[in-house]
Short mmCIF file of C-alpha atoms in Angstrom, two decimals:
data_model
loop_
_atom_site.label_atom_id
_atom_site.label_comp_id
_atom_site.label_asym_id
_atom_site.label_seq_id
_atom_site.Cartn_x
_atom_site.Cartn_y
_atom_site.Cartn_z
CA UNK Z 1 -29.51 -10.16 -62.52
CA UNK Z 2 -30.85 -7.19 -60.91
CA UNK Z 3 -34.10 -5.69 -62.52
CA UNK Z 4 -36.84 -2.94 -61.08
CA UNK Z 5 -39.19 -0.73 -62.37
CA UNK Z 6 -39.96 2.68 -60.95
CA UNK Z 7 -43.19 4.49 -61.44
CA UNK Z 8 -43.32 8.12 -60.66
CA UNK Z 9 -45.69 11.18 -60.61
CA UNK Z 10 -45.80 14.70 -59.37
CA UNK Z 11 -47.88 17.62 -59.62
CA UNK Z 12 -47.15 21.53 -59.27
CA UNK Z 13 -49.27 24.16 -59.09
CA UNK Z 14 -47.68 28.07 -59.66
CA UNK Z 15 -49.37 31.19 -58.63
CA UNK Z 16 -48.62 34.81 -59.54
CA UNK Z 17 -49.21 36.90 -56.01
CA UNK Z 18 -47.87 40.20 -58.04
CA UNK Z 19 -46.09 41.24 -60.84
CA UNK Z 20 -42.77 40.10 -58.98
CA UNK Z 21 -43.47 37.12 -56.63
CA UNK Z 22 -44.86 33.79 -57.35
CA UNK Z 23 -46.04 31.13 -54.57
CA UNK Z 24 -46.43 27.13 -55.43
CA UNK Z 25 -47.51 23.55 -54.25
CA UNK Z 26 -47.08 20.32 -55.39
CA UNK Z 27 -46.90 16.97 -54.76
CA UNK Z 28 -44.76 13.82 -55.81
CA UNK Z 29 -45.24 10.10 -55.95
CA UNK Z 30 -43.06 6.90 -56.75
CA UNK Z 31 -43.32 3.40 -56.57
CA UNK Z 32 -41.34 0.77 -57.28
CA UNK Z 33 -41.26 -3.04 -56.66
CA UNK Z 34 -40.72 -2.94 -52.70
CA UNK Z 35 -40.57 1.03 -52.06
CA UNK Z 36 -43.40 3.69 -51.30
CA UNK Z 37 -42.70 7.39 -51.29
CA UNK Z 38 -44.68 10.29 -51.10
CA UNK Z 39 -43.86 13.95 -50.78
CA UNK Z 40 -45.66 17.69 -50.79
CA UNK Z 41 -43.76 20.67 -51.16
CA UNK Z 42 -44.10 24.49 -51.04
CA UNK Z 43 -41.89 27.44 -52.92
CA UNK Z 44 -42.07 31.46 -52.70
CA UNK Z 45 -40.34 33.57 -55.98
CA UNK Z 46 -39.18 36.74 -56.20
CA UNK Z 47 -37.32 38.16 -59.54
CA UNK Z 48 -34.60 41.10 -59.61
CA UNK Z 49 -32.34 42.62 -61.71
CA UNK Z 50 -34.95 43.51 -64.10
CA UNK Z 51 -36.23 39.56 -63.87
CA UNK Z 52 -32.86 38.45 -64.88
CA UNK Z 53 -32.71 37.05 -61.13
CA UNK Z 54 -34.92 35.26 -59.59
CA UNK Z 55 -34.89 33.96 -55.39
CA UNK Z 56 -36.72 30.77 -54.77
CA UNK Z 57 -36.89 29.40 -51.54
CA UNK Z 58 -38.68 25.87 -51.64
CA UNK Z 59 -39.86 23.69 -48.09
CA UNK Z 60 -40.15 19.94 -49.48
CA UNK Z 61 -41.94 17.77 -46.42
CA UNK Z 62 -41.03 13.73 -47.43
CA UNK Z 63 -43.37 11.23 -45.88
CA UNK Z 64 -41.38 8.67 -44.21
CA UNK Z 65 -40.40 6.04 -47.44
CA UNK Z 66 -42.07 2.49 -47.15
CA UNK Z 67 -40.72 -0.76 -47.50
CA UNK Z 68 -43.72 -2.55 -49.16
CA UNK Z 69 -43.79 -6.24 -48.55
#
């Protein structure tokens, strides 16, 4: 049968730039038995409507996955 085990991290950081907007990084990890990724990403907030809206717009840049031998 078929059996694999993935491991897996990531790791945000959030920053208020006003009462309003937020700005935030992170990074991700996984690993499993023969595959490698790794990934960073980047996101700007904004609330409306009386913060009962909120805009995100989020860049994620993937490394290219690796087949590990």
């Amino acid at each position: 049968g078929f059996n694999d085990t993935r491991y897996g991290a990531s790791f945000n950081f959030n920053q208020p730039l006003d009462r309003l907007t937020r700005a935030g990084i992170g990074a991700a990890y996984s690993h499993e038995h023969d595959f490698r990724s790794i990934s960073v990403n980047g996101a700007l907030s904004r609330d409306f409507n009386a913060r009962n809206t909120t805009l995100s717009l989020v860049a994620i840049a993937p490394t290219r996955p690796r087949h590990v031998d």
